[in-house]
Amino acid sequence: MSGSRRLLGFLSPYSGALGLTFIAAVVASVLDGLTFALLIPFLRLLFGSEGGILVEAPTAVERLLDAVIGFAVGVDRGAALRNIVLFIVAAVAVKNVAVYAVGSRGASIQEGVARDLRGAVYRHVQSLSLGFFQRVKGGQLVSRVIADVDQACRIVSTALVSATQNVILVLVYLAILFSLSWRLTLLTLLLAPAIALVMRPILLRIRKRARQALHDRGEVTAILSETIEGARLVKAHGAEEYERRRFGDAIRHVFRQGVRAQRLGAVAHPVSETLGAALVLVLLLAAGLSAGDGTVGNMRPELFIPFMAVTLRLISPIKALSQFPVNAEIAVAAAERVFELLDEPPDDVDPPGTKQFPGMTRELVFDRVWFAYEQGLWALRDVTLTVTRGDIVAIVGPSGAGKSTLVDLLPRFIEPQRGAVLIDGEPLSQYSRRSIRHSVGIVSQHTVIFNDTVRANIAYGDQAGATLNAVMAAAHAANAHEFIERLPHSYDTVLGERGMRLSGGERQRVAIARALLRDPPILILDEATSALDTEAERLVQQAIARLLENRTVLVIAHRLSTVAQAEEIVVLESGRVVERGRHDELIGGGGMYQRLHALEMVTPRS
């Protein structure tokens, strides 16, 4: 289904408002045509005919007006002119009230559709796996959710305010023109399709250019997001000039694509106006050639003047309609980018029938597990590992060995492509992701702190309703309470974007407090102290020691000194288990663990 049809599907909740808007558009268009038709009796009175509308060979418009404004017949000329003028003023006033209703309701519907579509996209994005976020730039996602949705939904108000109303106007004007002279009106209709034929190839190119321009804007958003998030790194490496050049290249590309798209869009206006002017001139020529005996184009003068006035008036809605496809193509291009995102298969959702995770009573088993992020490039190769309940198992190895990939299988961030993960003999895949993740705590070296209060950062997600006393108890256990109390508003202090008000050690202790508050039976520690100074590490290690009590723990370690007390150490290399055992067994084994340990001793931590 095309992007435009799918976008219109989001209009169904607003069918009632759409109906009222349509009625208002009909009223506005009919009254607009009526005000021009009233020129006929007005001109007839000016030309000196008695009683307004004559019965001599009356046209359909004249008969309708006679029925509508009979108050102009049978009174003196001055009173008739006054009555017609008052009727025109009243019609214009009511018409503009209807126009306002169309515009205001159209805006409400557009914003409602944008809200609903943006909400649907956000909900869908949350159903995608971590692999999707590793493939797609964050800036592109932001651009699609914000800018592209806005651009796509503009078609709603454009269709309501412009296209619908102008189509009705064209129909009303054509009805008036046919009633006045069907010959000249047919000539008008024969020439009108030339506009569509000329515009068709232009519109196809506009959609292509608009789609590319939207993609380029997404790239600009991505670069901006990266440089803002990495501001410390940019400054530390003196990369300001490099990033300025990179951003400058991106915005210049957007400029070029945008100018090309706007140039193509600008063609529509002069082409349609030129064709409209040519149409009027052809009508004047045809009417002039057929003039004779007091008529113009076989019409009496008081009819021909309104005919030409309506014909000229017809140019405006036709011109607006010629612009509508341009705007529609741009909106459809944006809608296609949004629906491409919605079409991503939701791979972080559970099928019907999944059970609630009851907890682990015996053991966790990785049974001959294989996993690849890209076809044929295996990050894990035939990994078999058993973790007994209550044990601490360390996973070590060089960078890229597959350590993080292995532990990501436990909370089902990723799924094994071969083999299985079992808990107490049951496949992990039969349990819902949410219930599993509720039982698994994760403390990473890449701590995420939200732009919210300390309390909200600790009592996050499924713990959002925790009491302040519970939050403070977790902070005490994490060695975080003391520095939190020194903050300007204690636990109500907003920590700023990415927690920039805190040091690395303080952020880490907030993350540990978050994990302690959840009290998960299974814990994943991803080198939680690798980037800390000695004092900060001491405080964090004390907090971690409390966190490890009475839990089953998987520890990813780059520094081997942190895992010497583990019940088992598993050494990974190129996605395979190459060694396993306790620290004392492996240190003299002459394998990968010994080499890693020797390297650490040669390059001690400063």
Coordinates of C-alpha atoms in Angstrom, one line a residue:
M1 CA 0.0 0.0 0.0
S2 CA 1.3 3.5 -0.9
G3 CA 2.4 5.9 1.8
S4 CA -0.4 8.3 1.0
R5 CA -3.1 5.6 1.5
R6 CA -1.5 4.4 4.7
L7 CA -1.4 8.0 5.9
L8 CA -5.1 8.4 5.2
G9 CA -5.7 5.4 7.4
F10 CA -4.7 7.5 10.3
L11 CA -7.6 9.8 9.6
S12 CA -10.3 7.2 10.6
P13 CA -10.5 8.4 14.2
Y14 CA -11.3 11.9 12.9
S15 CA -14.1 10.9 10.5
G16 CA -16.7 13.0 12.3
A17 CA -14.5 16.1 12.3
L18 CA -13.7 15.4 8.6
G19 CA -17.5 15.3 7.8
L20 CA -18.1 18.6 9.5
T21 CA -15.1 20.1 7.7
F22 CA -16.4 18.8 4.4
I23 CA -19.8 20.4 5.0
A24 CA -18.1 23.7 5.9
A25 CA -16.1 23.5 2.7
V26 CA -19.2 22.9 0.6
V27 CA -21.0 25.9 2.3
A28 CA -18.0 28.2 1.7
S29 CA -17.7 27.1 -1.9
V30 CA -21.4 27.4 -2.7
L31 CA -21.6 30.9 -1.1
D32 CA -18.4 32.0 -3.0
G33 CA -20.1 31.0 -6.3
L34 CA -23.3 32.6 -5.3
T35 CA -21.7 36.0 -4.6
F36 CA -20.4 36.0 -8.2
A37 CA -23.7 34.8 -9.6
L38 CA -25.4 37.8 -7.9
L39 CA -23.6 40.0 -10.4
I40 CA -26.2 39.0 -12.9
P41 CA -29.2 40.7 -11.3
F42 CA -27.0 43.5 -10.1
L43 CA -25.8 44.2 -13.6
R44 CA -29.3 43.8 -15.0
L45 CA -30.5 46.5 -12.6
L46 CA -27.6 48.7 -13.5
F47 CA -28.4 48.3 -17.2
G48 CA -31.9 49.7 -16.4
S49 CA -34.1 46.5 -16.6
E50 CA -37.1 46.5 -14.3
G51 CA -37.4 44.3 -11.3
G52 CA -34.0 42.7 -11.3
I53 CA -34.2 39.3 -13.1
L54 CA -36.1 39.1 -16.4
V55 CA -38.0 36.1 -17.5
E56 CA -36.9 36.5 -21.1
A57 CA -34.9 33.3 -21.9
P58 CA -33.7 32.9 -18.3
T59 CA -30.7 30.7 -17.7
A60 CA -30.6 28.0 -14.9
V61 CA -28.6 30.4 -12.8
E62 CA -31.2 33.2 -13.3
R63 CA -34.0 30.8 -12.3
L64 CA -32.1 29.8 -9.2
L65 CA -31.4 33.4 -8.2
D66 CA -35.0 34.4 -8.9
A67 CA -36.0 31.7 -6.3
V68 CA -33.4 32.7 -3.8
I69 CA -33.6 36.5 -4.0
G70 CA -37.1 37.1 -4.9
F71 CA -37.0 40.1 -2.5
A72 CA -35.3 42.1 -5.3
V73 CA -38.3 41.7 -7.6
G74 CA -41.3 44.0 -7.4
V75 CA -39.6 46.8 -5.6
D76 CA -38.1 50.1 -6.9
R77 CA -34.6 50.0 -8.4
G78 CA -32.9 51.5 -5.4
A79 CA -34.4 49.1 -2.9
A80 CA -33.6 46.1 -5.2
L81 CA -29.9 47.2 -5.4
R82 CA -29.8 47.6 -1.6
N83 CA -31.3 44.2 -1.0
I84 CA -28.8 42.5 -3.4
V85 CA -25.9 44.3 -1.8
L86 CA -27.0 43.3 1.7
F87 CA -27.5 39.7 0.5
I88 CA -23.9 39.7 -1.0
V89 CA -22.5 41.1 2.3
A90 CA -24.3 38.4 4.3
A91 CA -23.2 35.6 1.9
V92 CA -19.5 36.8 2.2
A93 CA -19.7 36.9 6.0
V94 CA -21.1 33.4 6.3
K95 CA -18.7 32.1 3.7
N96 CA -15.7 33.4 5.7
V97 CA -17.0 31.9 8.9
A98 CA -17.2 28.6 7.0
V99 CA -13.6 29.2 5.6
Y100 CA -12.4 29.7 9.2
A101 CA -14.1 26.5 10.3
V102 CA -12.4 24.6 7.5
G103 CA -9.0 26.0 8.4
S104 CA -9.2 25.6 12.2
R105 CA -10.7 22.0 12.0
G106 CA -8.2 21.1 9.4
A107 CA -5.3 22.2 11.6
S108 CA -6.7 20.2 14.5
I109 CA -7.0 17.1 12.4
Q110 CA -3.5 17.5 11.0
E111 CA -1.9 17.9 14.5
G112 CA -4.0 14.9 15.7
V113 CA -2.8 12.7 12.9
A114 CA 0.8 13.9 13.5
R115 CA 0.5 13.0 17.2
D116 CA -1.0 9.6 16.5
L117 CA 1.6 8.8 13.7
R118 CA 4.5 9.9 15.9
G119 CA 3.2 7.9 18.8
A120 CA 2.8 4.8 16.5
V121 CA 6.4 5.2 15.2
Y122 CA 7.8 5.6 18.7
R123 CA 5.9 2.6 20.0
H124 CA 7.1 0.5 17.0
V125 CA 10.7 1.7 17.5
Q126 CA 10.6 0.3 21.1
S127 CA 9.6 -3.1 19.7
L128 CA 12.8 -3.3 17.6
S129 CA 15.9 -5.2 18.8
L130 CA 19.2 -3.6 19.7
G131 CA 20.5 -4.8 16.3
F132 CA 18.3 -2.3 14.6
F133 CA 19.8 0.6 16.7
Q134 CA 23.3 -0.6 15.8
R135 CA 22.5 -0.4 12.1
V136 CA 20.6 2.9 12.0
K137 CA 21.9 6.3 12.9
G138 CA 20.2 8.0 15.8
G139 CA 19.9 11.3 14.0
Q140 CA 18.1 9.6 11.1
L141 CA 15.6 8.1 13.6
V142 CA 15.1 11.5 15.2
S143 CA 14.6 13.1 11.8
R144 CA 12.0 10.6 10.8
V145 CA 10.0 10.7 14.0
I146 CA 10.0 14.6 14.2
A147 CA 10.6 16.3 10.8
D148 CA 9.3 13.6 8.4
V149 CA 6.1 13.1 10.4
D150 CA 5.4 16.8 10.3
Q151 CA 6.1 17.0 6.6
A152 CA 4.0 14.0 5.8
C153 CA 1.0 15.3 7.8
R154 CA 0.9 18.6 6.1
I155 CA -0.9 16.8 3.3
V156 CA -3.9 16.5 5.7
S157 CA -4.4 20.2 6.2
T158 CA -3.4 20.9 2.5
A159 CA -6.0 18.4 1.3
L160 CA -8.7 19.8 3.6
V161 CA -8.1 23.5 3.4
S162 CA -6.9 23.6 -0.2
A163 CA -7.7 20.6 -2.3
T164 CA -11.1 19.7 -1.0
Q165 CA -12.3 23.3 -0.9
N166 CA -10.9 24.1 -4.3
V167 CA -12.3 21.0 -5.9
I168 CA -15.8 22.1 -4.7
L169 CA -15.1 25.6 -5.9
V170 CA -14.2 24.3 -9.3
L171 CA -17.4 22.2 -9.5
V172 CA -19.6 25.2 -8.4
Y173 CA -17.9 27.5 -10.9
L174 CA -18.2 25.0 -13.6
A175 CA -22.0 24.6 -12.8
I176 CA -22.4 28.3 -13.1
L177 CA -20.4 28.5 -16.4
F178 CA -22.3 25.6 -18.0
S179 CA -25.6 27.3 -17.1
L180 CA -24.4 30.5 -18.8
S181 CA -22.7 29.0 -21.9
W182 CA -22.1 25.3 -22.3
R183 CA -20.1 25.9 -25.5
L184 CA -17.5 28.2 -23.9
T185 CA -17.4 26.0 -20.8
L186 CA -16.6 22.9 -22.9
L187 CA -13.8 24.8 -24.6
T188 CA -12.5 25.6 -21.1
L189 CA -12.6 21.9 -20.1
L190 CA -10.8 20.8 -23.3
L191 CA -7.9 23.1 -22.6
A192 CA -7.6 22.4 -18.9
P193 CA -6.0 18.9 -19.1
A194 CA -2.9 20.6 -20.6
I195 CA -1.9 21.6 -17.1
A196 CA -1.9 18.1 -15.8
L197 CA -0.1 16.7 -18.8
V198 CA 2.7 19.4 -18.5
M199 CA 3.0 18.9 -14.7
R200 CA 3.2 15.1 -14.6
P201 CA 6.9 14.6 -15.3
I202 CA 7.7 17.5 -13.0
L203 CA 5.9 15.9 -10.1
L204 CA 7.7 12.6 -10.5
R205 CA 11.1 14.4 -10.3
I206 CA 9.8 16.4 -7.3
R207 CA 9.1 13.3 -5.3
K208 CA 12.6 11.9 -6.0
R209 CA 14.3 15.1 -5.1
A210 CA 12.2 15.6 -1.9
R211 CA 13.0 12.1 -0.7
Q212 CA 16.7 12.7 -1.2
A213 CA 16.5 16.0 0.6
L214 CA 14.7 14.4 3.6
H215 CA 17.5 11.8 3.8
D216 CA 20.1 14.5 3.7
R217 CA 18.4 16.4 6.5
G218 CA 18.5 13.2 8.5
E219 CA 22.3 13.0 7.9
V220 CA 22.6 16.6 9.2
T221 CA 20.6 15.6 12.3
A222 CA 22.8 12.6 12.8
I223 CA 26.1 14.6 12.6
L224 CA 24.7 17.2 14.9
S225 CA 23.6 14.6 17.5
E226 CA 27.0 12.9 17.3
T227 CA 29.1 16.0 17.8
I228 CA 26.9 17.3 20.7
E229 CA 27.0 13.9 22.5
G230 CA 30.8 13.7 21.8
A231 CA 31.6 17.3 22.6
R232 CA 34.2 16.3 25.2
L233 CA 36.0 14.0 22.7
V234 CA 35.9 16.6 19.9
K235 CA 37.5 19.3 22.1
A236 CA 40.0 16.8 23.6
H237 CA 41.3 15.8 20.1
G238 CA 41.2 19.3 18.6
A239 CA 38.7 18.1 16.0
E240 CA 36.5 21.3 15.9
E241 CA 37.7 22.3 12.4
Y242 CA 37.2 18.7 11.1
E243 CA 33.7 18.5 12.5
R244 CA 32.9 22.0 11.1
R245 CA 34.0 20.8 7.7
R246 CA 32.0 17.6 8.0
F247 CA 28.8 19.5 9.1
G248 CA 29.4 22.2 6.4
D249 CA 29.6 19.5 3.7
A250 CA 26.4 18.0 4.9
I251 CA 24.4 21.2 5.0
R252 CA 25.8 22.2 1.6
H253 CA 24.5 18.9 0.3
V254 CA 21.1 19.6 1.8
F255 CA 21.2 23.1 0.3
R256 CA 21.9 21.7 -3.2
Q257 CA 19.2 19.1 -3.0
G258 CA 16.7 21.5 -1.4
V259 CA 17.3 24.1 -4.1
R260 CA 16.8 21.6 -6.8
A261 CA 13.5 20.4 -5.3
Q262 CA 12.3 23.9 -4.7
R263 CA 13.2 24.9 -8.3
L264 CA 11.1 22.0 -9.6
G265 CA 8.3 23.0 -7.3
A266 CA 8.5 26.6 -8.4
V267 CA 7.9 25.5 -12.0
A268 CA 4.3 24.6 -11.2
H269 CA 3.2 28.1 -10.4
P270 CA 4.3 29.9 -13.6
V271 CA 3.3 27.0 -15.8
S272 CA -0.2 26.8 -14.4
E273 CA -0.6 30.6 -14.4
T274 CA 0.6 30.9 -18.0
L275 CA -1.9 28.1 -19.1
G276 CA -4.7 29.8 -17.1
A277 CA -4.0 33.1 -18.8
A278 CA -3.9 31.4 -22.2
L279 CA -7.2 29.8 -21.4
V280 CA -8.9 33.2 -20.6
L281 CA -7.5 34.7 -23.8
V282 CA -8.8 31.8 -25.9
L283 CA -12.2 32.3 -24.3
L284 CA -12.2 36.0 -25.1
L285 CA -11.1 35.3 -28.6
A286 CA -13.9 32.7 -29.1
A287 CA -16.5 35.0 -27.6
G288 CA -15.3 37.9 -29.7
L289 CA -15.5 36.0 -32.9
S290 CA -19.0 34.8 -32.2
A291 CA -20.3 38.3 -31.1
G292 CA -23.2 39.9 -32.8
D293 CA -26.5 41.7 -32.4
G294 CA -25.9 42.8 -28.8
T295 CA -24.6 39.5 -27.6
V296 CA -21.0 38.3 -26.8
G297 CA -20.4 34.7 -27.5
N298 CA -24.2 34.2 -27.8
M299 CA -24.6 35.7 -24.4
R300 CA -26.2 38.9 -23.3
P301 CA -23.7 41.4 -21.9
E302 CA -25.0 41.1 -18.3
L303 CA -24.3 37.3 -18.5
F304 CA -21.0 37.5 -20.3
I305 CA -19.4 39.8 -17.7
P306 CA -20.2 37.3 -14.8
F307 CA -19.1 34.5 -17.1
M308 CA -15.7 36.1 -17.5
A309 CA -15.5 37.0 -13.8
V310 CA -16.2 33.4 -12.8
T311 CA -13.7 32.1 -15.4
L312 CA -11.0 34.4 -14.0
R313 CA -12.0 33.3 -10.5
L314 CA -11.7 29.7 -11.6
I315 CA -8.0 30.2 -12.3
S316 CA -7.2 30.6 -8.6
P317 CA -8.5 27.2 -7.4
I318 CA -7.1 25.5 -10.5
K319 CA -3.7 27.1 -9.7
A320 CA -4.0 25.9 -6.1
L321 CA -4.9 22.4 -7.2
S322 CA -1.9 22.4 -9.5
Q323 CA 0.3 23.2 -6.5
F324 CA -1.4 20.5 -4.4
P325 CA 0.4 17.6 -6.3
V326 CA 3.7 19.3 -5.6
N327 CA 3.0 19.5 -1.9
A328 CA 1.5 16.0 -2.0
E329 CA 4.6 14.5 -3.6
I330 CA 6.8 16.0 -0.9
A331 CA 4.5 14.7 1.8
V332 CA 4.3 11.3 0.3
A333 CA 8.1 11.1 0.1
A334 CA 8.2 11.9 3.8
A335 CA 5.4 9.4 4.6
E336 CA 7.3 6.7 2.7
R337 CA 10.3 7.2 5.0
V338 CA 8.1 7.1 8.0
F339 CA 6.3 3.9 6.9
E340 CA 9.7 2.3 6.0
L341 CA 10.4 2.6 9.7
L342 CA 7.0 1.2 10.6
D343 CA 7.6 -1.7 8.2
E344 CA 10.7 -2.9 10.1
P345 CA 9.8 -6.3 11.6
P346 CA 9.2 -6.0 15.3
D347 CA 11.8 -8.5 16.6
D348 CA 11.7 -7.6 20.3
V349 CA 8.1 -8.7 21.0
D350 CA 6.8 -12.0 22.3
P351 CA 4.6 -14.4 20.3
P352 CA 1.3 -15.5 21.9
G353 CA 1.7 -18.2 24.5
T354 CA 4.9 -17.1 26.1
K355 CA 5.1 -17.7 29.9
Q356 CA 6.2 -15.6 32.8
F357 CA 9.8 -16.3 33.9
P358 CA 9.5 -18.2 37.3
G359 CA 13.2 -17.5 38.3
M360 CA 16.2 -19.7 38.3
T361 CA 16.5 -22.5 40.8
R362 CA 19.4 -24.6 39.5
E363 CA 21.5 -23.4 36.5
L364 CA 21.8 -21.3 33.4
V365 CA 23.2 -23.1 30.3
F366 CA 24.4 -21.7 27.0
D367 CA 24.1 -24.8 24.8
R368 CA 26.3 -24.8 21.7
V369 CA 25.3 -21.2 20.9
W370 CA 26.2 -19.5 17.6
F371 CA 25.4 -15.9 16.7
A372 CA 26.3 -13.5 13.9
Y373 CA 25.5 -9.8 13.5
E374 CA 26.2 -10.1 9.7
Q375 CA 25.8 -13.2 7.5
G376 CA 28.8 -15.5 7.9
L377 CA 30.6 -13.3 10.4
W378 CA 30.2 -15.2 13.6
A379 CA 30.5 -13.3 16.9
L380 CA 29.9 -16.5 18.9
R381 CA 30.9 -20.0 17.7
D382 CA 29.6 -23.1 19.4
V383 CA 29.8 -21.7 22.9
T384 CA 28.8 -24.0 25.7
L385 CA 28.7 -22.7 29.3
T386 CA 27.0 -23.6 32.5
V387 CA 26.4 -21.2 35.3
T388 CA 25.2 -22.6 38.6
R389 CA 22.7 -20.6 40.7
G390 CA 24.6 -18.3 43.1
D391 CA 27.9 -18.5 41.3
I392 CA 30.1 -15.7 40.0
V393 CA 31.3 -16.5 36.5
A394 CA 33.8 -14.1 34.8
I395 CA 34.0 -13.8 31.0
V396 CA 37.4 -12.4 29.8
G397 CA 39.2 -12.1 26.5
P398 CA 40.6 -9.6 24.0
S399 CA 38.4 -6.9 22.4
G400 CA 36.0 -8.3 19.9
A401 CA 36.1 -11.8 21.5
G402 CA 32.3 -11.9 21.9
K403 CA 32.0 -11.2 25.6
S404 CA 29.1 -8.6 25.4
T405 CA 27.4 -10.6 22.7
L406 CA 27.3 -13.7 25.0
V407 CA 25.7 -11.9 28.0
D408 CA 23.2 -10.1 25.7
L409 CA 21.7 -13.5 25.0
L410 CA 20.5 -13.7 28.7
P411 CA 18.1 -10.7 28.7
R412 CA 17.1 -11.7 25.1
F413 CA 18.5 -8.5 23.5
I414 CA 19.5 -10.9 20.8
E415 CA 18.5 -14.5 20.0
P416 CA 20.9 -17.3 19.2
Q417 CA 20.9 -18.4 15.5
R418 CA 22.0 -21.9 16.5
G419 CA 21.8 -23.6 19.8
A420 CA 19.8 -22.4 22.8
V421 CA 20.0 -20.7 26.1
L422 CA 18.4 -22.8 28.9
I423 CA 17.4 -22.0 32.5
D424 CA 16.7 -25.1 34.6
G425 CA 16.5 -27.1 31.4
E426 CA 13.8 -24.9 29.8
P427 CA 14.5 -22.8 26.7
L428 CA 14.7 -19.1 27.5
S429 CA 12.7 -18.3 24.4
Q430 CA 9.5 -19.7 26.0
Y431 CA 9.5 -16.9 28.6
S432 CA 8.4 -13.3 27.9
R433 CA 11.2 -10.8 27.5
R434 CA 9.7 -8.5 30.0
S435 CA 9.6 -11.1 32.8
I436 CA 13.1 -12.2 32.1
R437 CA 14.5 -8.7 32.1
H438 CA 12.7 -8.0 35.4
S439 CA 14.9 -10.8 36.9
V440 CA 18.2 -9.6 35.3
G441 CA 20.1 -6.5 36.5
I442 CA 22.7 -4.9 34.3
V443 CA 25.5 -2.5 35.4
S444 CA 27.7 -1.4 32.5
Q445 CA 30.8 0.8 32.0
H446 CA 28.6 2.9 29.7
T447 CA 26.3 4.3 32.4
V448 CA 23.1 5.9 31.2
I449 CA 21.8 8.8 33.2
F450 CA 18.6 10.6 32.1
N451 CA 17.9 14.3 32.3
D452 CA 15.8 13.8 35.4
T453 CA 16.1 13.9 39.2
V454 CA 18.4 11.6 41.1
R455 CA 15.3 9.8 42.6
A456 CA 13.8 9.2 39.1
N457 CA 17.1 7.9 37.8
I458 CA 17.4 5.4 40.6
A459 CA 13.7 4.4 40.8
Y460 CA 13.5 3.9 37.0
G461 CA 11.2 1.8 34.9
D462 CA 9.4 -1.0 36.8
Q463 CA 10.6 0.6 40.1
A464 CA 9.2 4.1 39.3
G465 CA 6.7 3.8 42.2
A466 CA 9.4 3.1 44.8
T467 CA 9.3 5.1 48.0
L468 CA 11.9 7.7 48.9
N469 CA 13.1 5.5 51.8
A470 CA 13.7 2.6 49.5
V471 CA 15.6 4.8 47.1
M472 CA 17.7 6.2 49.9
A473 CA 18.4 2.7 51.2
A474 CA 19.6 1.6 47.7
A475 CA 21.8 4.8 47.5
H476 CA 23.3 4.0 50.9
A477 CA 24.2 0.5 49.8
A478 CA 25.8 1.9 46.6
N479 CA 27.9 4.5 48.5
A480 CA 25.9 7.2 46.7
H481 CA 23.9 8.8 49.5
E482 CA 26.7 11.1 50.7
F483 CA 27.3 12.8 47.4
I484 CA 23.6 12.9 46.6
E485 CA 23.0 14.8 49.9
R486 CA 25.5 17.4 48.8
L487 CA 23.6 18.2 45.6
P488 CA 21.6 21.4 45.5
H489 CA 18.2 19.7 45.9
S490 CA 19.4 16.3 47.2
Y491 CA 17.4 13.5 45.6
D492 CA 15.3 16.0 43.7
T493 CA 18.3 17.5 41.8
V494 CA 18.0 17.3 38.1
L495 CA 21.2 15.7 36.8
G496 CA 21.2 17.2 33.3
E497 CA 21.6 15.5 29.9
R498 CA 23.6 12.3 30.2
G499 CA 24.2 13.2 33.9
M500 CA 26.9 15.7 33.2
R501 CA 26.6 17.2 36.7
L502 CA 28.1 14.0 38.1
S503 CA 31.6 12.5 37.9
G504 CA 32.1 9.1 36.3
G505 CA 32.3 7.3 39.7
E506 CA 29.1 9.1 40.9
R507 CA 27.2 8.1 37.7
Q508 CA 28.4 4.5 38.2
R509 CA 27.1 4.5 41.8
V510 CA 23.7 5.9 40.8
A511 CA 23.6 3.0 38.3
I512 CA 24.5 0.5 41.0
A513 CA 21.8 2.0 43.3
R514 CA 19.3 1.5 40.4
A515 CA 20.3 -2.2 40.2
L516 CA 20.1 -2.6 44.0
L517 CA 16.6 -1.1 44.1
R518 CA 15.4 -3.7 41.6
D519 CA 17.1 -6.5 43.6
P520 CA 17.5 -8.8 40.6
P521 CA 18.4 -12.5 41.3
I522 CA 20.7 -12.5 38.2
L523 CA 23.2 -9.8 37.5
I524 CA 25.4 -8.8 34.6
L525 CA 28.4 -6.6 35.3
D526 CA 30.1 -5.2 32.2
E527 CA 33.4 -3.9 33.5
A528 CA 31.7 -1.4 35.8
T529 CA 35.0 0.1 37.1
S530 CA 37.2 0.3 34.0
A531 CA 37.1 4.1 33.6
L532 CA 37.4 5.2 37.3
D533 CA 40.2 6.7 39.3
T534 CA 41.5 4.8 42.4
E535 CA 39.2 6.4 45.0
A536 CA 36.1 6.2 42.9
E537 CA 36.9 2.6 42.1
R538 CA 37.3 1.8 45.8
L539 CA 33.8 3.2 46.5
V540 CA 32.3 1.5 43.5
Q541 CA 33.9 -1.9 44.3
Q542 CA 32.5 -1.7 47.9
A543 CA 29.0 -1.0 46.3
I544 CA 29.5 -3.9 43.9
A545 CA 30.5 -6.3 46.7
R546 CA 27.1 -5.6 48.3
L547 CA 25.4 -6.0 44.9
L548 CA 26.9 -9.4 44.3
E549 CA 25.6 -10.9 47.6
N550 CA 23.2 -13.9 47.0
R551 CA 23.0 -13.4 43.3
T552 CA 24.0 -15.3 40.2
V553 CA 26.5 -13.1 38.4
L554 CA 28.1 -12.9 35.0
V555 CA 31.1 -10.5 35.0
I556 CA 32.7 -9.1 31.8
A557 CA 36.2 -8.1 32.8
H558 CA 39.0 -6.4 30.9
R559 CA 41.2 -6.2 34.0
L560 CA 41.8 -9.7 35.3
S561 CA 42.6 -8.4 38.8
T562 CA 38.8 -7.8 39.3
V563 CA 37.8 -11.4 38.7
A564 CA 40.4 -13.4 40.6
Q565 CA 37.7 -14.5 43.2
A566 CA 35.2 -15.8 40.6
E567 CA 34.1 -19.4 40.9
E568 CA 34.9 -19.9 37.2
I569 CA 36.6 -17.8 34.5
V570 CA 35.7 -18.4 30.9
V571 CA 38.2 -17.1 28.3
L572 CA 36.8 -16.2 24.8
E573 CA 38.8 -15.7 21.7
S574 CA 37.2 -15.0 18.3
G575 CA 33.8 -16.1 19.6
R576 CA 35.0 -19.5 21.0
V577 CA 35.7 -20.7 24.5
V578 CA 39.4 -21.4 24.5
E579 CA 39.9 -21.8 28.3
R580 CA 38.0 -22.1 31.5
G581 CA 38.8 -22.6 35.2
R582 CA 39.7 -20.7 38.3
H583 CA 42.3 -17.9 38.4
D584 CA 45.0 -20.0 40.0
E585 CA 44.5 -22.8 37.4
L586 CA 44.6 -20.5 34.4
I587 CA 47.5 -18.3 35.5
G588 CA 50.0 -21.0 34.9
G589 CA 48.3 -22.7 32.0
G590 CA 50.3 -21.1 29.3
G591 CA 47.2 -20.1 27.3
M592 CA 45.3 -16.9 26.5
Y593 CA 44.5 -16.1 30.1
Q594 CA 48.2 -16.2 31.1
R595 CA 49.1 -13.9 28.1
L596 CA 46.4 -11.4 29.0
H597 CA 47.6 -11.4 32.6
A598 CA 51.2 -10.9 31.6
L599 CA 50.2 -8.0 29.4
E600 CA 48.3 -6.4 32.2
M601 CA 51.3 -6.7 34.5
V602 CA 53.5 -5.1 31.9
T603 CA 51.1 -2.2 31.4
P604 CA 49.8 -1.5 34.9
R605 CA 46.9 0.9 35.4
S606 CA 48.1 4.4 36.2

